[in-house]
């Protein structure tokens, strides 16, 4: 299975750029943006497999971004970084890695189910 493409959305592009760089060290395929038009284009290009929205946006902005993403591509899994005590922008890294691994596990299980038919 090829590496799923993650769309990482947050408040500051400079922070997203650092997080993207760190996630690519894990071999992750990441697009990171806070610009709605770039986000829309990435979703419309059809090569985004899952989305993680960071904790830098306030709750109304996160909800609006989730709704925006699902309005463009209703079938894409969208994950909101949980807000926890002591969280930092770096908290996105283990969360995003976990979501990517779970995506791959679910995809592999689906492949196994299809092969057993």
CSV table of N, CA and C in Angstrom, one decimal:
chain,number,residue,atom,x,y,z
A,1,UNK,N,0.8,-1.2,0.0
A,1,UNK,CA,0.0,0.0,0.0
A,1,UNK,C,0.9,1.2,0.0
A,2,UNK,N,0.5,2.2,-0.8
A,2,UNK,CA,1.3,3.4,-0.9
A,2,UNK,C,0.9,4.3,0.4
A,3,UNK,N,1.8,5.2,0.6
A,3,UNK,CA,1.5,6.1,1.8
A,3,UNK,C,0.3,7.0,1.5
A,4,UNK,N,-0.6,7.0,2.5
A,4,UNK,CA,-1.8,7.9,2.3
A,4,UNK,C,-1.3,9.3,2.4
A,5,UNK,N,-2.0,10.2,1.6
A,5,UNK,CA,-1.7,11.6,1.7
A,5,UNK,C,-2.5,12.3,2.8
A,6,UNK,N,-1.8,13.0,3.6
A,6,UNK,CA,-2.4,13.7,4.7
A,6,UNK,C,-2.5,15.2,4.4
A,7,UNK,N,-3.7,15.8,4.6
A,7,UNK,CA,-3.9,17.2,4.5
A,7,UNK,C,-3.9,17.7,6.0
A,8,UNK,N,-2.9,18.5,6.3
A,8,UNK,CA,-2.8,19.1,7.7
A,8,UNK,C,-3.2,20.5,7.6
A,9,UNK,N,-4.2,20.9,8.4
A,9,UNK,CA,-4.7,22.2,8.4
A,9,UNK,C,-4.5,22.8,9.8
A,10,UNK,N,-4.1,24.1,9.8
A,10,UNK,CA,-3.9,24.8,11.1
A,10,UNK,C,-4.0,26.3,11.0
A,11,UNK,N,-3.6,27.0,12.0
A,11,UNK,CA,-3.7,28.4,12.0
A,11,UNK,C,-2.6,29.1,11.3
A,12,UNK,N,-1.4,28.8,11.6
A,12,UNK,CA,-0.2,29.5,11.1
A,12,UNK,C,0.6,28.6,10.1
A,13,UNK,N,0.8,29.2,8.9
A,13,UNK,CA,1.5,28.5,7.9
A,13,UNK,C,2.9,28.1,8.3
A,14,UNK,N,3.6,29.0,9.0
A,14,UNK,CA,5.0,28.8,9.5
A,14,UNK,C,5.0,27.6,10.4
A,15,UNK,N,4.0,27.4,11.3
A,15,UNK,CA,4.0,26.2,12.1
A,15,UNK,C,3.7,25.0,11.3
A,16,UNK,N,2.7,25.1,10.4
A,16,UNK,CA,2.4,24.0,9.5
A,16,UNK,C,3.6,23.5,8.7
A,17,UNK,N,4.4,24.4,8.3
A,17,UNK,CA,5.6,24.1,7.5
A,17,UNK,C,6.6,23.2,8.3
A,18,UNK,N,6.8,23.6,9.6
A,18,UNK,CA,7.6,22.9,10.5
A,18,UNK,C,7.1,21.5,10.7
A,19,UNK,N,5.8,21.4,11.0
A,19,UNK,CA,5.1,20.1,11.3
A,19,UNK,C,5.2,19.2,10.1
A,20,UNK,N,5.0,19.8,8.9
A,20,UNK,CA,5.1,19.0,7.6
A,20,UNK,C,6.5,18.4,7.5
A,21,UNK,N,7.5,19.2,7.7
A,21,UNK,CA,8.9,18.8,7.6
A,21,UNK,C,9.1,17.6,8.6
A,22,UNK,N,8.6,17.7,9.8
A,22,UNK,CA,8.9,16.7,10.8
A,22,UNK,C,8.1,15.4,10.4
A,23,UNK,N,6.9,15.5,9.9
A,23,UNK,CA,6.1,14.4,9.5
A,23,UNK,C,6.8,13.7,8.3
A,24,UNK,N,7.4,14.4,7.5
A,24,UNK,CA,8.0,13.8,6.3
A,24,UNK,C,9.3,13.0,6.8
A,25,UNK,N,9.8,13.3,7.9
A,25,UNK,CA,10.9,12.5,8.5
A,25,UNK,C,10.4,11.1,8.8
A,26,UNK,N,9.1,10.9,9.0
A,26,UNK,CA,8.5,9.6,9.3
A,26,UNK,C,8.1,8.9,8.0
A,27,UNK,N,8.4,9.6,6.8
A,27,UNK,CA,8.0,9.0,5.5
A,27,UNK,C,6.6,9.4,5.2
A,28,UNK,N,6.0,10.3,5.8
A,28,UNK,CA,4.6,10.7,5.6
A,28,UNK,C,4.5,11.6,4.4
A,29,UNK,N,3.4,11.5,3.6
A,29,UNK,CA,3.1,12.3,2.5
A,29,UNK,C,2.1,13.4,3.0
A,30,UNK,N,2.6,14.6,3.1
A,30,UNK,CA,1.8,15.6,3.8
A,30,UNK,C,1.7,16.9,2.9
A,31,UNK,N,0.5,17.4,2.8
A,31,UNK,CA,0.2,18.7,2.3
A,31,UNK,C,-0.3,19.5,3.5
A,32,UNK,N,0.3,20.7,3.8
A,32,UNK,CA,-0.1,21.5,4.9
A,32,UNK,C,-0.4,22.9,4.5
A,33,UNK,N,-1.6,23.4,4.9
A,33,UNK,CA,-2.0,24.7,4.5
A,33,UNK,C,-3.1,25.2,5.5
A,34,UNK,N,-3.1,26.6,5.5
A,34,UNK,CA,-4.2,27.3,6.2
A,34,UNK,C,-5.0,28.1,5.2
A,35,UNK,N,-4.7,28.0,3.9
A,35,UNK,CA,-5.4,28.8,2.9
A,35,UNK,C,-6.6,28.0,2.3
A,36,UNK,N,-7.8,28.5,2.4
A,36,UNK,CA,-9.0,27.8,2.0
A,36,UNK,C,-8.9,27.4,0.5
A,37,UNK,N,-8.4,28.3,-0.3
A,37,UNK,CA,-8.3,27.9,-1.8
A,37,UNK,C,-7.3,26.8,-2.0
A,38,UNK,N,-6.2,26.8,-1.4
A,38,UNK,CA,-5.2,25.7,-1.5
A,38,UNK,C,-5.8,24.4,-0.9
A,39,UNK,N,-6.5,24.5,0.2
A,39,UNK,CA,-7.2,23.4,0.8
A,39,UNK,C,-8.2,22.8,-0.2
A,40,UNK,N,-9.0,23.7,-0.7
A,40,UNK,CA,-10.0,23.3,-1.7
A,40,UNK,C,-9.4,22.6,-2.9
A,41,UNK,N,-8.3,23.1,-3.4
A,41,UNK,CA,-7.7,22.6,-4.6
A,41,UNK,C,-7.1,21.2,-4.3
A,42,UNK,N,-6.4,21.1,-3.1
A,42,UNK,CA,-5.9,19.8,-2.7
A,42,UNK,C,-7.0,18.7,-2.6
A,43,UNK,N,-8.1,19.1,-2.1
A,43,UNK,CA,-9.2,18.1,-2.0
A,43,UNK,C,-9.8,17.8,-3.3
A,44,UNK,N,-10.0,18.8,-4.2
A,44,UNK,CA,-10.5,18.6,-5.5
A,44,UNK,C,-9.6,17.8,-6.4
A,45,UNK,N,-8.3,17.9,-6.2
A,45,UNK,CA,-7.3,17.1,-7.0
A,45,UNK,C,-7.5,15.6,-6.7
A,46,UNK,N,-8.2,15.2,-5.6
A,46,UNK,CA,-8.5,13.8,-5.4
A,46,UNK,C,-7.4,13.0,-4.8
A,47,UNK,N,-6.3,13.7,-4.3
A,47,UNK,CA,-5.2,12.9,-3.8
A,47,UNK,C,-5.0,13.1,-2.3
A,48,UNK,N,-6.0,13.5,-1.6
A,48,UNK,CA,-6.0,13.6,-0.1
A,48,UNK,C,-6.8,12.5,0.4
A,49,UNK,N,-6.1,11.7,1.3
A,49,UNK,CA,-6.8,10.5,1.9
A,49,UNK,C,-7.4,10.8,3.2
A,50,UNK,N,-6.8,11.7,4.0
A,50,UNK,CA,-7.3,12.0,5.3
A,50,UNK,C,-6.9,13.4,5.7
A,51,UNK,N,-7.6,14.0,6.6
A,51,UNK,CA,-7.3,15.4,7.1
A,51,UNK,C,-7.2,15.4,8.6
A,52,UNK,N,-6.2,16.2,9.0
A,52,UNK,CA,-6.0,16.5,10.5
A,52,UNK,C,-6.1,18.0,10.6
A,53,UNK,N,-7.0,18.4,11.5
A,53,UNK,CA,-7.1,19.9,11.8
A,53,UNK,C,-6.5,20.0,13.2
A,54,UNK,N,-5.5,20.9,13.3
A,54,UNK,CA,-4.8,21.1,14.6
A,54,UNK,C,-5.6,21.9,15.6
A,55,UNK,N,-5.0,22.1,16.7
A,55,UNK,CA,-5.7,22.7,17.9
A,55,UNK,C,-5.5,24.2,17.9
A,56,UNK,N,-4.7,24.8,17.0
A,56,UNK,CA,-4.5,26.3,17.0
A,56,UNK,C,-5.7,27.1,16.7
A,57,UNK,N,-6.7,26.5,16.0
A,57,UNK,CA,-7.9,27.3,15.7
A,57,UNK,C,-8.9,27.2,16.8
A,58,UNK,N,-9.6,28.2,17.1
A,58,UNK,CA,-10.6,28.1,18.1
A,58,UNK,C,-11.8,27.2,17.7
A,59,UNK,N,-12.6,26.8,18.6
A,59,UNK,CA,-13.6,25.8,18.3
A,59,UNK,C,-14.5,26.2,17.1
A,60,UNK,N,-15.0,27.4,17.1
A,60,UNK,CA,-15.9,27.8,15.9
A,60,UNK,C,-15.1,27.7,14.6
A,61,UNK,N,-13.9,28.1,14.6
A,61,UNK,CA,-13.1,28.1,13.4
A,61,UNK,C,-12.8,26.6,13.0
A,62,UNK,N,-12.5,25.8,14.0
A,62,UNK,CA,-12.3,24.4,13.7
A,62,UNK,C,-13.5,23.7,13.1
A,63,UNK,N,-14.7,24.0,13.7
A,63,UNK,CA,-15.9,23.4,13.2
A,63,UNK,C,-16.2,23.9,11.8
A,64,UNK,N,-16.0,25.2,11.6
A,64,UNK,CA,-16.2,25.8,10.2
A,64,UNK,C,-15.2,25.1,9.2
A,65,UNK,N,-14.0,24.9,9.6
A,65,UNK,CA,-13.0,24.3,8.7
A,65,UNK,C,-13.4,22.8,8.4
A,66,UNK,N,-13.8,22.1,9.4
A,66,UNK,CA,-14.3,20.7,9.2
A,66,UNK,C,-15.5,20.7,8.2
A,67,UNK,N,-16.4,21.6,8.4
A,67,UNK,CA,-17.6,21.7,7.5
A,67,UNK,C,-17.2,22.1,6.1
A,68,UNK,N,-16.2,23.0,6.0
A,68,UNK,CA,-15.7,23.4,4.7
A,68,UNK,C,-15.1,22.2,4.0
A,69,UNK,N,-14.2,21.4,4.7
A,69,UNK,CA,-13.6,20.3,4.1
A,69,UNK,C,-14.6,19.2,3.6
A,70,UNK,N,-15.5,18.9,4.5
A,70,UNK,CA,-16.6,17.9,4.2
A,70,UNK,C,-17.5,18.4,3.1
A,71,UNK,N,-17.7,19.7,3.0
A,71,UNK,CA,-18.5,20.3,1.9
A,71,UNK,C,-17.8,20.1,0.5
A,72,UNK,N,-16.5,20.1,0.5
A,72,UNK,CA,-15.7,19.9,-0.7
A,72,UNK,C,-15.6,18.4,-1.0
A,73,UNK,N,-15.3,17.6,0.0
A,73,UNK,CA,-15.0,16.2,-0.2
A,73,UNK,C,-15.7,15.4,1.0
A,74,UNK,N,-17.0,15.1,0.9
A,74,UNK,CA,-17.7,14.5,2.0
A,74,UNK,C,-17.2,13.2,2.5
A,75,UNK,N,-16.5,12.5,1.7
A,75,UNK,CA,-16.1,11.1,2.1
A,75,UNK,C,-14.7,11.1,2.7
A,76,UNK,N,-14.0,12.2,2.9
A,76,UNK,CA,-12.7,12.2,3.4
A,76,UNK,C,-12.8,12.1,5.0
A,77,UNK,N,-12.0,11.3,5.6
A,77,UNK,CA,-11.9,11.3,7.1
A,77,UNK,C,-11.3,12.5,7.6
A,78,UNK,N,-12.0,13.2,8.6
A,78,UNK,CA,-11.5,14.4,9.2
A,78,UNK,C,-11.3,14.2,10.6
A,79,UNK,N,-10.1,14.5,11.1
A,79,UNK,CA,-9.8,14.2,12.5
A,79,UNK,C,-9.3,15.6,13.2
A,80,UNK,N,-10.0,15.9,14.3
A,80,UNK,CA,-9.6,17.1,15.0
A,80,UNK,C,-8.7,16.7,16.2
A,81,UNK,N,-7.5,17.4,16.2
A,81,UNK,CA,-6.6,17.2,17.3
A,81,UNK,C,-7.3,17.4,18.6
A,82,UNK,N,-7.3,16.5,19.5
A,82,UNK,CA,-7.9,16.7,20.8
A,82,UNK,C,-7.2,17.8,21.6
A,83,UNK,N,-8.0,18.6,22.3
A,83,UNK,CA,-7.4,19.6,23.2
A,83,UNK,C,-7.1,19.0,24.5
A,84,UNK,N,-5.8,19.0,24.9
A,84,UNK,CA,-5.5,18.4,26.2
A,84,UNK,C,-4.6,19.3,26.9
A,85,UNK,N,-4.5,19.2,28.2
A,85,UNK,CA,-3.6,20.0,29.0
A,85,UNK,C,-2.1,19.8,28.6
A,86,UNK,N,-1.4,20.8,28.4
A,86,UNK,CA,0.0,20.7,28.1
A,86,UNK,C,0.2,20.4,26.6
A,87,UNK,N,-0.8,20.5,25.8
A,87,UNK,CA,-0.7,20.3,24.3
A,87,UNK,C,0.1,21.4,23.7
A,88,UNK,N,0.8,21.1,22.7
A,88,UNK,CA,1.6,22.1,21.9
A,88,UNK,C,1.4,21.8,20.4
A,89,UNK,N,1.9,22.7,19.6
A,89,UNK,CA,1.8,22.3,18.1
A,89,UNK,C,2.5,21.0,17.8
A,90,UNK,N,3.5,20.6,18.6
A,90,UNK,CA,4.2,19.3,18.3
A,90,UNK,C,3.2,18.1,18.6
A,91,UNK,N,2.2,18.3,19.4
A,91,UNK,CA,1.2,17.3,19.7
A,91,UNK,C,0.6,16.7,18.4
A,92,UNK,N,0.6,17.5,17.3
A,92,UNK,CA,0.0,17.1,16.0
A,92,UNK,C,0.8,15.8,15.5
A,93,UNK,N,2.1,15.8,15.8
A,93,UNK,CA,2.9,14.7,15.1
A,93,UNK,C,2.5,13.3,15.6
A,94,UNK,N,2.4,13.0,16.9
A,94,UNK,CA,2.0,11.7,17.2
A,94,UNK,C,0.5,11.4,16.8
A,95,UNK,N,-0.3,12.4,16.9
A,95,UNK,CA,-1.7,12.3,16.6
A,95,UNK,C,-1.9,12.0,15.1
A,96,UNK,N,-1.2,12.7,14.2
A,96,UNK,CA,-1.3,12.5,12.8
A,96,UNK,C,-0.7,11.2,12.4
A,97,UNK,N,0.4,10.8,13.0
A,97,UNK,CA,1.0,9.5,12.7
A,97,UNK,C,0.0,8.4,13.1
A,98,UNK,N,-0.6,8.5,14.2
A,98,UNK,CA,-1.6,7.5,14.6
A,98,UNK,C,-2.8,7.4,13.6
A,99,UNK,N,-3.3,8.5,13.2
A,99,UNK,CA,-4.4,8.5,12.2
A,99,UNK,C,-4.0,7.9,10.9
A,100,UNK,N,-2.7,8.2,10.5
A,100,UNK,CA,-2.2,7.6,9.2
A,100,UNK,C,-2.1,6.1,9.4
A,101,UNK,N,-1.6,5.6,10.5
A,101,UNK,CA,-1.4,4.1,10.7
A,101,UNK,C,-2.8,3.5,10.8
A,102,UNK,N,-3.8,4.1,11.4
A,102,UNK,CA,-5.1,3.6,11.5
A,102,UNK,C,-5.8,3.5,10.1
A,103,UNK,N,-5.5,4.6,9.3
A,103,UNK,CA,-6.0,4.6,8.0
A,103,UNK,C,-5.5,3.4,7.2
A,104,UNK,N,-4.2,3.2,7.3
A,104,UNK,CA,-3.6,2.0,6.6
A,104,UNK,C,-4.1,0.7,7.1
A,105,UNK,N,-4.3,0.6,8.4
A,105,UNK,CA,-4.8,-0.7,9.0
A,105,UNK,C,-6.2,-0.9,8.4
A,106,UNK,N,-7.1,0.1,8.4
A,106,UNK,CA,-8.4,-0.1,7.9
A,106,UNK,C,-8.4,-0.4,6.4
A,107,UNK,N,-7.5,0.2,5.7
A,107,UNK,CA,-7.5,0.0,4.3
A,107,UNK,C,-7.0,-1.5,4.0
A,108,UNK,N,-6.0,-1.9,4.8
A,108,UNK,CA,-5.5,-3.3,4.6
A,108,UNK,C,-6.6,-4.3,5.0
A,109,UNK,N,-7.4,-4.0,6.1
A,109,UNK,CA,-8.5,-4.9,6.5
A,109,UNK,C,-9.5,-5.0,5.4
A,110,UNK,N,-9.8,-3.8,4.7
A,110,UNK,CA,-10.7,-3.8,3.6
A,110,UNK,C,-10.2,-4.6,2.5
A,111,UNK,N,-8.9,-4.6,2.2
A,111,UNK,CA,-8.3,-5.3,1.1
A,111,UNK,C,-8.4,-6.8,1.4
A,112,UNK,N,-8.2,-7.2,2.7
A,112,UNK,CA,-8.3,-8.6,3.1
A,112,UNK,C,-9.7,-9.1,2.9
A,113,UNK,N,-10.7,-8.3,3.3
A,113,UNK,CA,-12.1,-8.7,3.1
A,113,UNK,C,-12.4,-8.9,1.7
A,114,UNK,N,-11.9,-8.0,0.8
A,114,UNK,CA,-12.2,-8.1,-0.6
A,114,UNK,C,-11.6,-9.4,-1.2
A,115,UNK,N,-10.4,-9.7,-0.7
A,115,UNK,CA,-9.7,-10.9,-1.2
A,115,UNK,C,-10.3,-12.2,-0.8
A,116,UNK,N,-11.0,-12.2,0.3
A,116,UNK,CA,-11.6,-13.4,0.8
A,116,UNK,C,-12.9,-13.8,0.2
A,117,UNK,N,-13.4,-12.8,-0.7
A,117,UNK,CA,-14.7,-13.1,-1.4
A,117,UNK,C,-14.6,-14.1,-2.5
